[in-house]
Amino acid sequence: MKKSYILGVTALASIGFLSMQNFNNASVENYIKSAGHQLNGGGAIQGVTGAPGENNCTQCHLGNAQDGSSQNVLTLLDGITPVTQYIPGNTYGVAVTMTSGNVQEGFSATALDAATDSKAGSFSSAGAIGTTVANGTRDYATHTSLSNTEGNPAWGWTWIAPATNVGEVIFYLSTNVTDGIGTTGDAVYISQHAFNTSVGLSETVSDKFEFIAGYSAESNKVAIKFNSLSVDNMYFNLVDMNGRSIFTYDMGESMIGQNEEQIALPSDIENGMYVVNFFVGNNPMSSKIMIAK
């Protein structure tokens, strides 16, 4: 089994989120800020994450939903280590932050099997930070009535991965930035955050390469590790979630055996989820990374 780690995400350290710790979820009164906001101590109603078959926060808040790929940051944590893949049956922390805010912010999230759009794993309030959880046909996590009052909040909860290998899991996230005055003047952002299983990595990337990629915010570099059976040309290609090539780099020749390389990225690349496509000769390898400066 293999894991890809996102290195040096300083912003996450400030969250102080440990998925294995058991914190008591905040106990607050249910409240009604707009119609239907009554989910377990406040937050969004269910079914507004932008997932297949669902609306988003514009169901209650006026305005059009916007692309949240550069606004919404969702990170999967193994203990305190960010990861880009999951192991079936393991327990992870989920951390959500936003790159900008206003007087109040809120969110709603769910996790679905990418192939069937059915619930993938389960959410738990264990270790929750400013978050409340509802379990059902689909599980939902959302802010509490106390955690949407800060200028730039961070939310966290626990996700128990599916017991069996279901392949790619997508977290659907809808966030709302408001001026705190009614439901006008709000901005809603929707995004998708995909995680594959590390068990399936050997099925899509040959074991002989053992390819791992991770991002360091401190150096703004992508670190990669892989095995090579031959000396051949290396080629790096960074692609965004819309399939657009963002950055390419000719890396020269590989060595036989274990290789470790670091690729400096342009400073203007925005935060978000990306796919690293890497080639040694005609042999392709790939991994998803989260860039969070």
C-alpha positions in Angstrom: 0.0 0.0 0.0 1.2 3.5 -0.8 0.3 6.9 0.5 1.0 10.4 -1.0 1.6 13.1 1.6 1.1 16.8 1.2 4.0 18.3 3.1 4.3 21.5 5.1 0.7 22.8 5.0 1.2 25.5 7.6 -2.4 26.6 7.6 -3.5 23.2 8.8 -1.2 23.3 11.8 -3.2 26.2 13.1 -6.4 24.1 13.0 -5.0 21.8 15.7 -7.1 19.0 14.3 -6.3 15.5 15.4 -8.7 12.9 13.9 -7.9 10.3 16.6 -8.6 12.5 19.5 -12.1 12.6 21.0 -13.4 16.1 21.6 -17.0 16.8 22.7 -19.0 18.4 19.9 -20.2 21.8 20.8 -23.6 21.7 22.4 -25.7 24.7 21.2 -29.3 25.6 20.8 -30.9 24.9 17.5 -31.4 28.1 15.6 -33.2 29.5 12.6 -31.2 32.0 10.6 -33.1 31.3 7.4 -35.8 28.8 6.6 -34.9 25.3 7.6 -31.6 26.0 9.3 -32.2 23.5 12.1 -29.6 20.8 11.7 -28.2 19.5 15.0 -27.2 22.8 16.6 -27.3 25.0 13.5 -25.8 25.0 10.1 -27.1 24.2 6.7 -30.1 22.0 5.9 -29.3 18.6 4.3 -29.0 18.1 0.6 -27.3 21.4 -0.4 -23.7 20.3 -1.1 -23.9 20.5 -4.9 -23.6 16.7 -5.1 -25.5 14.8 -7.8 -29.3 15.1 -7.2 -28.8 18.0 -4.7 -29.1 21.7 -4.7 -26.5 24.0 -3.0 -26.6 26.9 -0.6 -28.4 29.1 -3.1 -31.5 27.2 -2.2 -31.7 29.6 0.8 -29.2 32.3 0.0 -29.7 34.5 -3.0 -27.3 34.6 -5.8 -25.6 32.2 -8.3 -23.3 29.4 -7.3 -19.6 30.0 -8.2 -16.7 27.7 -8.9 -15.1 27.1 -5.5 -12.0 25.2 -6.7 -9.7 28.1 -5.6 -11.8 29.2 -2.6 -12.7 25.9 -0.8 -9.9 23.8 0.8 -10.8 20.3 2.0 -7.9 18.2 3.4 -7.9 14.6 4.5 -5.8 13.9 7.6 -4.2 10.7 8.8 -3.6 11.8 12.4 -2.0 15.2 11.7 -0.6 14.2 8.3 -2.4 15.4 5.2 -2.9 12.5 2.7 -4.2 12.3 -0.9 -5.4 8.6 -0.7 -7.3 6.6 1.8 -7.1 3.0 3.1 -10.5 1.2 3.3 -11.8 1.0 6.9 -9.3 3.5 8.3 -10.4 6.7 10.2 -9.4 10.1 9.0 -9.9 13.7 9.9 -11.4 16.1 7.5 -10.5 19.8 7.6 -12.3 22.5 5.7 -11.0 26.1 5.3 -11.7 28.9 2.9 -9.1 31.2 1.3 -11.2 34.3 1.9 -14.2 35.3 4.1 -16.5 38.0 5.3 -18.5 38.6 8.4 -19.9 35.0 8.4 -19.1 31.8 6.6 -20.8 28.4 6.5 -20.5 25.1 4.7 -22.2 21.7 3.9 -20.3 18.6 2.8 -21.0 15.0 1.9 -18.8 12.1 0.7 -20.0 9.8 -2.2 -18.8 6.8 -4.1 -17.8 8.4 -7.5 -19.1 5.4 -9.4 -22.6 5.1 -7.8 -23.2 8.5 -6.1 -24.1 6.6 -3.0 -22.8 7.3 0.5 -19.1 6.5 0.9 -18.0 5.7 4.5 -19.5 7.6 7.4 -19.1 10.9 9.2 -18.6 11.2 12.9 -18.6 14.1 15.3 -15.6 12.6 17.1 -12.8 15.2 17.1 -15.2 17.8 15.6 -14.1 21.5 15.4 -17.1 23.8 14.9 -18.9 21.1 13.1 -22.1 19.1 13.5 -22.8 15.8 11.7 -26.0 14.2 10.5 -26.1 10.5 9.5 -28.6 9.0 7.0 -28.9 7.8 3.4 -26.2 10.4 2.9 -24.1 11.8 5.7 -23.7 15.5 6.1 -21.3 17.8 7.9 -22.0 21.5 8.5 -21.0 24.5 10.6 -22.6 25.1 14.0 -24.4 28.3 15.0 -21.2 29.4 16.8 -18.6 28.5 14.3 -19.8 30.8 11.4 -19.2 34.0 13.3 -15.5 34.3 12.8 -13.8 36.1 9.9 -12.0 33.0 8.7 -13.1 29.8 10.5 -11.7 26.3 10.2 -14.0 23.3 10.5 -13.1 19.6 11.2 -14.8 16.3 11.7 -14.0 12.5 11.4 -14.6 10.4 8.3 -14.5 6.6 8.5 -13.5 5.3 5.0 -15.6 2.6 3.3 -14.8 -0.9 4.7 -14.2 -2.2 1.2 -12.4 -0.8 -1.8 -14.9 1.3 -3.7 -12.4 3.3 -5.7 -12.6 7.0 -5.9 -14.5 8.9 -3.3 -15.6 12.5 -3.9 -16.3 15.0 -1.1 -18.9 17.5 -2.4 -18.6 20.9 -0.6 -20.8 24.0 -0.8 -19.6 27.1 1.2 -21.3 30.4 1.8 -19.6 33.8 2.5 -22.1 36.3 3.8 -22.2 39.9 5.1 -24.4 38.7 8.1 -27.4 40.6 6.9 -30.2 38.4 5.7 -29.8 36.2 2.7 -28.8 38.9 0.2 -25.2 39.9 -0.5 -24.0 36.3 -0.1 -21.5 34.4 -2.2 -21.9 30.6 -2.6 -19.0 28.4 -3.8 -19.2 24.7 -4.8 -16.3 22.3 -5.3 -15.4 18.6 -5.5 -12.5 17.0 -3.8 -11.6 13.5 -5.0 -9.6 10.8 -3.1 -8.7 7.4 -4.4 -7.8 4.4 -2.4 -4.1 3.6 -1.9 -5.1 -0.1 -2.2 -6.0 0.5 -5.8 -2.8 2.3 -6.6 -1.0 -0.9 -7.6 -3.9 -1.4 -10.1 -3.4 1.9 -11.9 0.4 2.4 -11.4 2.7 -0.6 -11.8 4.4 -1.7 -8.6 7.8 -1.5 -10.3 7.5 2.3 -10.3 6.1 2.9 -6.8 5.3 6.5 -7.7 4.6 9.0 -4.8 4.1 12.7 -5.1 3.6 15.4 -2.5 3.6 19.2 -2.2 5.6 21.3 0.2 4.1 24.8 0.9 7.4 26.0 2.5 9.4 25.6 -0.7 6.5 25.6 -3.2 7.9 22.4 -4.7 6.5 19.0 -5.7 8.5 16.1 -4.4 8.3 12.8 -6.2 9.7 9.4 -5.5 9.7 6.4 -7.9 11.6 3.4 -9.0 13.0 3.1 -12.5 14.2 0.0 -14.3 16.1 1.9 -16.9 17.7 5.2 -17.7 15.2 7.2 -19.6 13.8 10.7 -20.1 11.6 12.2 -17.4 8.7 14.6 -18.1 6.6 16.4 -15.5 3.1 17.7 -16.2 0.8 19.4 -13.7 -2.9 19.4 -14.7 -5.9 21.2 -12.9 -9.2 19.5 -12.2 -10.6 20.8 -15.4 -8.0 18.9 -17.4 -6.0 22.0 -18.3 -2.2 21.7 -18.4 -0.8 24.3 -15.9 2.9 23.6 -15.9 5.3 21.3 -17.7 8.9 20.5 -17.1 11.6 18.4 -18.9 13.6 16.8 -16.1 16.4 15.1 -17.9 17.2 11.4 -17.4 16.2 9.0 -14.6 18.6 6.7 -12.8 18.1 3.0 -12.4 16.6 2.2 -9.0 15.1 4.7 -6.5 14.7 8.2 -7.8 13.8 11.3 -5.7 13.2 14.6 -7.5 11.9 18.1 -6.5 10.2 20.4 -9.0 9.8 24.1 -8.2 6.4 25.4 -9.2 5.7 28.9 -10.6 4.6 31.3 -7.8 1.3 32.2 -9.5 -0.2 28.7 -9.4 -3.3 28.9 -7.3 -4.3 26.8 -4.3 -6.4 23.7 -5.1 -6.3 20.1 -6.2 -4.2 19.0 -9.1 -3.0 15.9 -10.9 0.7 15.2 -11.3 1.3 13.3 -14.6 4.8 12.0 -14.7 6.5 10.0 -17.5 9.7 8.0 -17.6 10.1 7.2 -21.2 6.7 5.8 -22.3 5.7 4.7 -18.8 3.0 7.0 -17.3 2.5 7.6 -13.6 0.0 9.9 -11.8 -1.0 11.1 -8.4 -3.3 13.9 -7.0 -1.8 16.6 -4.9 -3.3 19.5 -2.9 -1.5 22.8 -3.3 -2.2 25.0 -0.2 0.3 27.8 0.2 
